[in-house]
CSV table of N, CA and C in Angstrom, one decimal:
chain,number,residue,atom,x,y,z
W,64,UNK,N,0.9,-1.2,0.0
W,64,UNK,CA,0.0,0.0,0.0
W,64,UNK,C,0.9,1.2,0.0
W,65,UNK,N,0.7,2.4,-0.5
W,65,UNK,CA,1.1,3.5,-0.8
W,65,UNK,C,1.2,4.1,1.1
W,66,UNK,N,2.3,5.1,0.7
W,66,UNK,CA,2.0,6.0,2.1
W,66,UNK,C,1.0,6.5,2.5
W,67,UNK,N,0.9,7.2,3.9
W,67,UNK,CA,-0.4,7.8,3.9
W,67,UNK,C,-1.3,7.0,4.7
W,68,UNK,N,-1.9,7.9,5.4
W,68,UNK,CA,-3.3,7.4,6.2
W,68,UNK,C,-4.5,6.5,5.6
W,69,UNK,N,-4.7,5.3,6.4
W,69,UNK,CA,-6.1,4.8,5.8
W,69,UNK,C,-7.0,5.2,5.8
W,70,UNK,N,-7.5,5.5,5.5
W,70,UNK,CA,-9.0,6.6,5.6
W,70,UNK,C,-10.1,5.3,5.8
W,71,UNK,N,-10.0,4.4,5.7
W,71,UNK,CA,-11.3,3.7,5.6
W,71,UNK,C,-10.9,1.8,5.2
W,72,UNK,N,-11.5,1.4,6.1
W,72,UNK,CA,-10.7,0.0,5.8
W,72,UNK,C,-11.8,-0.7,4.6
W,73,UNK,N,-12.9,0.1,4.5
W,73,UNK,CA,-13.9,-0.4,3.4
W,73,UNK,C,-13.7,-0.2,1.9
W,74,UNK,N,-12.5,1.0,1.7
W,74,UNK,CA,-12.1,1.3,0.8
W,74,UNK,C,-11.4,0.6,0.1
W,75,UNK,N,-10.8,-0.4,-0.8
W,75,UNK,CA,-10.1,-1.4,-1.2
W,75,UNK,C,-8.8,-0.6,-1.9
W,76,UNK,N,-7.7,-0.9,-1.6
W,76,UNK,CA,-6.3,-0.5,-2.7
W,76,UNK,C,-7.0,-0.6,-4.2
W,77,UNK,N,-7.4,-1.3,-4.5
W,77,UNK,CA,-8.3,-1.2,-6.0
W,77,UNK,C,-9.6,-0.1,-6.4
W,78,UNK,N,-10.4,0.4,-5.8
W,78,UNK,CA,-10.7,1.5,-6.2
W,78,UNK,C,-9.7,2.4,-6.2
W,79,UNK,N,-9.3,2.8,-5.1
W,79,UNK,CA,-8.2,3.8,-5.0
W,79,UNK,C,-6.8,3.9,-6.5
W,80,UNK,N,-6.4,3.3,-6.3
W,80,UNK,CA,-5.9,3.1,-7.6
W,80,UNK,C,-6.5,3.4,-9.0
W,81,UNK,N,-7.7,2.7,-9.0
W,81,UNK,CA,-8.6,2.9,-10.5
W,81,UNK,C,-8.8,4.5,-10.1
W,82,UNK,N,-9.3,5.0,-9.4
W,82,UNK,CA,-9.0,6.6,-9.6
W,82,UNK,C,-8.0,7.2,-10.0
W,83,UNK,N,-7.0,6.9,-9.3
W,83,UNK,CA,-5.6,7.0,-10.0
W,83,UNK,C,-5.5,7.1,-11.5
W,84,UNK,N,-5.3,5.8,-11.9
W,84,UNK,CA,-5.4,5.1,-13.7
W,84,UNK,C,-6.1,6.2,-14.2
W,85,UNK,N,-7.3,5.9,-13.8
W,85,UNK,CA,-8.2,7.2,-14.5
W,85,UNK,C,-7.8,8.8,-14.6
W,86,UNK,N,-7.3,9.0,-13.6
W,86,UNK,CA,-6.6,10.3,-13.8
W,86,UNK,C,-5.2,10.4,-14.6
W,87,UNK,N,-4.7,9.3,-14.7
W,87,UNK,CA,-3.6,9.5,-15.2
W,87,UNK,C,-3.5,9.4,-16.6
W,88,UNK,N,-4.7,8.3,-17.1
W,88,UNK,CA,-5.2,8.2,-18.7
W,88,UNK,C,-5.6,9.6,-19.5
W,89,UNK,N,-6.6,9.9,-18.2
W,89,UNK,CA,-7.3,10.9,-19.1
W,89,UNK,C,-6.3,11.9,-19.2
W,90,UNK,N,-5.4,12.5,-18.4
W,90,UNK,CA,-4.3,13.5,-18.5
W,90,UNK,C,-3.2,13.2,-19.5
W,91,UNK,N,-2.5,11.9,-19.9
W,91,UNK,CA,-2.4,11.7,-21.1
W,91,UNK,C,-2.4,11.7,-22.2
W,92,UNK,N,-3.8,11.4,-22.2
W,92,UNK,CA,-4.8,11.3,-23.7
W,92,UNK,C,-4.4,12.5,-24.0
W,93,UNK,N,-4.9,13.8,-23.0
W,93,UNK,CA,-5.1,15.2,-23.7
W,93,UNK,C,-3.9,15.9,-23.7
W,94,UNK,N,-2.6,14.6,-23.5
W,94,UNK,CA,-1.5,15.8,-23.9
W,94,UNK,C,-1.0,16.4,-23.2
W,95,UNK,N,-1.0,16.2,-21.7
W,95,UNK,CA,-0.7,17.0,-21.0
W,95,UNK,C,0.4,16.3,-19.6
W,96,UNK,N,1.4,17.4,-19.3
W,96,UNK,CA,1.9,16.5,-18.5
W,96,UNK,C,1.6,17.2,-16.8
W,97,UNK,N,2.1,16.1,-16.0
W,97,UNK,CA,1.6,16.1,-14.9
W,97,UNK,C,2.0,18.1,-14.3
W,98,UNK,N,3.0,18.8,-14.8
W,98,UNK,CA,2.8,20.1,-14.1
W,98,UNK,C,2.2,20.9,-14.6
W,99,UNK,N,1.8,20.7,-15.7
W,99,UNK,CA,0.5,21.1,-16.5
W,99,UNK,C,-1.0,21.2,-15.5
W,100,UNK,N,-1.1,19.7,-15.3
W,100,UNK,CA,-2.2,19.3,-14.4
W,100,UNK,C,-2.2,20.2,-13.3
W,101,UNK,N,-1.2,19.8,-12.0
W,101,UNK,CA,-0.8,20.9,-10.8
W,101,UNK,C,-1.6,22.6,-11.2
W,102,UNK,N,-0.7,22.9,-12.2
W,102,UNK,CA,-1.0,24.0,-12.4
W,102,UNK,C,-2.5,24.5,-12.9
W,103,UNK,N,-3.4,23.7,-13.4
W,103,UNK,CA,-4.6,23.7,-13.8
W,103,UNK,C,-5.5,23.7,-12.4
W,104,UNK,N,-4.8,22.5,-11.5
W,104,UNK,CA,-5.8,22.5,-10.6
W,104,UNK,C,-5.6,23.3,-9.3
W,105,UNK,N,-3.9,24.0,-9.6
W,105,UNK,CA,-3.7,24.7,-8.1
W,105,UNK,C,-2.9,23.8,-7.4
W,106,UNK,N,-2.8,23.0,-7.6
W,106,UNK,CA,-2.0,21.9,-6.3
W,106,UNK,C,-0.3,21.8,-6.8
W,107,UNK,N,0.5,21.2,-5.9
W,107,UNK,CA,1.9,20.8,-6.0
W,107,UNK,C,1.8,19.9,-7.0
W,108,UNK,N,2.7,19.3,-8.5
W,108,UNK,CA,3.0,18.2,-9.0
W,108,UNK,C,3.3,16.7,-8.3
W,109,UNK,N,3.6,17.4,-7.1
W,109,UNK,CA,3.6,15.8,-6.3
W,109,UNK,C,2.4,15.6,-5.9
W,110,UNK,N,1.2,16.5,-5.7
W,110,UNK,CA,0.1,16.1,-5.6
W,110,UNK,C,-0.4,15.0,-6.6
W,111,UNK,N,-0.2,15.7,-7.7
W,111,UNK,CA,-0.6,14.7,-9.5
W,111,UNK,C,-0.1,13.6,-8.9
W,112,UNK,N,0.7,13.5,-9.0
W,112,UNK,CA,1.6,12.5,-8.6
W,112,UNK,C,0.7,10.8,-7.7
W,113,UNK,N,0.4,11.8,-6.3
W,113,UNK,CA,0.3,11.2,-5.3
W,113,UNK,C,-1.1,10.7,-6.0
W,114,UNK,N,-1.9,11.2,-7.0
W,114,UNK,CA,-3.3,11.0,-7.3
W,114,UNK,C,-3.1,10.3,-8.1
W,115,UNK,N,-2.1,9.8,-9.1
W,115,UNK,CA,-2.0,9.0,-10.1
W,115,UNK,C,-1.4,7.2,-9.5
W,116,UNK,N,-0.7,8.0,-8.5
W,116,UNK,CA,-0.1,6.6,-7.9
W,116,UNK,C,-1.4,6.0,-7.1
W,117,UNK,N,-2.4,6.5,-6.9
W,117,UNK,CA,-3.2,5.9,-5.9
W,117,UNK,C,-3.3,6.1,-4.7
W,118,UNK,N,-2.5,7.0,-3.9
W,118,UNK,CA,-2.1,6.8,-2.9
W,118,UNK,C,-3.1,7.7,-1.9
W,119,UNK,N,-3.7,7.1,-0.6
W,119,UNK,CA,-5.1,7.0,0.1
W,119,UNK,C,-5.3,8.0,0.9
W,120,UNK,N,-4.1,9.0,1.3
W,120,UNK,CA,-4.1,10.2,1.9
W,120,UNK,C,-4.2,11.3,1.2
W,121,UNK,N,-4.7,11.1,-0.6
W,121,UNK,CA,-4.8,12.7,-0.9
W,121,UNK,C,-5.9,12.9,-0.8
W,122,UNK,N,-5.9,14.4,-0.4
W,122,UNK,CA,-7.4,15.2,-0.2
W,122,UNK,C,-8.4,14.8,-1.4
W,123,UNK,N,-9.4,14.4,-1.3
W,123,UNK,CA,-10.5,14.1,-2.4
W,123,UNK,C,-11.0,15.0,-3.2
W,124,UNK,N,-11.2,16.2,-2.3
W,124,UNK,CA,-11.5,17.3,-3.7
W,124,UNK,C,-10.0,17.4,-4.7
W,125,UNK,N,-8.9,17.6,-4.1
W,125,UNK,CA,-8.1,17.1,-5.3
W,125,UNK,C,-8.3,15.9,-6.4
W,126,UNK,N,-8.9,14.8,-5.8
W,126,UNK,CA,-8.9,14.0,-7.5
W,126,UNK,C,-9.8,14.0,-7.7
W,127,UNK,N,-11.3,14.5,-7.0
W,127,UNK,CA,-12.7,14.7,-7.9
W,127,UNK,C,-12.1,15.9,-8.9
W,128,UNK,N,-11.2,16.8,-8.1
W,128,UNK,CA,-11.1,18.2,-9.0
W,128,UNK,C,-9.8,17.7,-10.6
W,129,UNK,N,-9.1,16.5,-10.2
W,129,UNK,CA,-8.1,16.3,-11.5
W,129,UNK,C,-9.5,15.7,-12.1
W,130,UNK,N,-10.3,14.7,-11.6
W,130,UNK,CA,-11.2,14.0,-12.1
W,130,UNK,C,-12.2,14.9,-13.0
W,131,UNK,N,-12.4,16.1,-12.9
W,131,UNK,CA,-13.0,17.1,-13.7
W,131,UNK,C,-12.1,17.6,-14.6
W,132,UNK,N,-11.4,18.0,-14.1
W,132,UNK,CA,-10.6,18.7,-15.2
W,132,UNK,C,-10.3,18.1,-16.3
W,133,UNK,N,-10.5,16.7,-16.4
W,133,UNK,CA,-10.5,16.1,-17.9
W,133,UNK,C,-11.8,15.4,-18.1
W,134,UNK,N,-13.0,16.1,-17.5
W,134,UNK,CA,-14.3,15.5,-18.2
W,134,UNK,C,-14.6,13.9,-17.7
W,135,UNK,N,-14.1,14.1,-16.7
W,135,UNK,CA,-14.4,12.8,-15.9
W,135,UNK,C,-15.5,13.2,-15.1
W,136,UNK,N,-17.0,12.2,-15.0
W,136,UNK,CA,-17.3,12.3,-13.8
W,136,UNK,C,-18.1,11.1,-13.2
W,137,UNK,N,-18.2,11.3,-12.3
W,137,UNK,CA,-18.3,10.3,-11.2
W,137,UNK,C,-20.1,10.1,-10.5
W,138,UNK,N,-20.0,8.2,-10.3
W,138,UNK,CA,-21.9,8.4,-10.0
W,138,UNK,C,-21.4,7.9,-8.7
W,139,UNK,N,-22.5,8.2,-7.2
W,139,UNK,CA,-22.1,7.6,-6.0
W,139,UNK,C,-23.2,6.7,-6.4
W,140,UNK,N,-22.8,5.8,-5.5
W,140,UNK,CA,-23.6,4.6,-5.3
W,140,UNK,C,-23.6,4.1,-4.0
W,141,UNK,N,-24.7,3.6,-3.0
W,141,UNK,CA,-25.0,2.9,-2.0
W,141,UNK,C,-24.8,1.4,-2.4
W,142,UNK,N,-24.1,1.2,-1.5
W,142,UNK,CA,-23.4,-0.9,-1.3
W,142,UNK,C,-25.0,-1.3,-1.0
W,143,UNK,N,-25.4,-2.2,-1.3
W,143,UNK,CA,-26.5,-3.3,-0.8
W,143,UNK,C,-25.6,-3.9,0.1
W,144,UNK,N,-26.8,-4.0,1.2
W,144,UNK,CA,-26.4,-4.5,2.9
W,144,UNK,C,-26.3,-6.0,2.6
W,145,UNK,N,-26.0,-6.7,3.3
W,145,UNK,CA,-26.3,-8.3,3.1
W,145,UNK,C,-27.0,-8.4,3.9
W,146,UNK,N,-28.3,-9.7,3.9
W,146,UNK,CA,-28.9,-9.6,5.0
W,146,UNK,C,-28.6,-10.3,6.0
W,147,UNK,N,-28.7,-10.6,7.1
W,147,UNK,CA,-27.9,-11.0,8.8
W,147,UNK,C,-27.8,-12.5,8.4
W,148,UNK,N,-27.2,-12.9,8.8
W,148,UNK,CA,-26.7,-14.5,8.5
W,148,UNK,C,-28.3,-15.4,9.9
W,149,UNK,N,-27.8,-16.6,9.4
W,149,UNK,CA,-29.0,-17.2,10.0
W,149,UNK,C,-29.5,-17.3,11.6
W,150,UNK,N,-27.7,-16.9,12.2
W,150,UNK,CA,-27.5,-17.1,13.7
W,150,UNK,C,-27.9,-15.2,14.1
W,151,UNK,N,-28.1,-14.7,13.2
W,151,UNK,CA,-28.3,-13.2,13.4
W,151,UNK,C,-27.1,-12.2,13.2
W,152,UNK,N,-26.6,-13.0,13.3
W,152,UNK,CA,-24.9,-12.2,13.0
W,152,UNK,C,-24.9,-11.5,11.6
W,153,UNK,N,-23.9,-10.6,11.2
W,153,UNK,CA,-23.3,-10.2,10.5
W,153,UNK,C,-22.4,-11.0,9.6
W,154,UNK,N,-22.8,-11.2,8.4
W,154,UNK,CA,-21.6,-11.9,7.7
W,154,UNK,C,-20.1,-10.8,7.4
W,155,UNK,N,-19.2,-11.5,7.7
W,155,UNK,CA,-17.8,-11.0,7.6
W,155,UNK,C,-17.5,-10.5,5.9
């Protein structure tokens, strides 16, 4: 795992990443390199960076905001709950 605080143990290294990918595609496609990006969005190039790598401690309006800036956008979605296992418990 990348440096940086967990934010959430429900969060998987794999989304976090695919945000990444995604930011780093779309910033390519259009030709642009990462201090280009910084400078579009206001942030440090190690920011870009830290958003391209995946890594779980950058501020989220930073990659919703790289995440715009190339016409990316994003749907939330609610998880479906599972329902209680038979003994009433919670499945793991």
């Amino acid at each position: 795992m990348a440096q940086g605080k967990r934010i959430s143990s429900d969060i998987g290294d794999d989304a976090i990443k695919a945000f990444g990918a995604a930011a780093k595609l779309a910033r390519t496609t259009a030709g642009e390199g990462q201090a280009v990006a910084a400078a579009r969005l206001g942030v440090h190039v190690q920011t870009i960076a830290r958003i391209e790598s995946g890594e779980p401690g950058v501020a989220i309006g930073h990659v919703l905001g790289m995440l715009a800036l190339y016409g990316i956008s994003t749907t939330l979605q609610q998880r479906q709950q599972q329902p209680p296992a038979e003994n009433g418990e919670r499945p793991a």
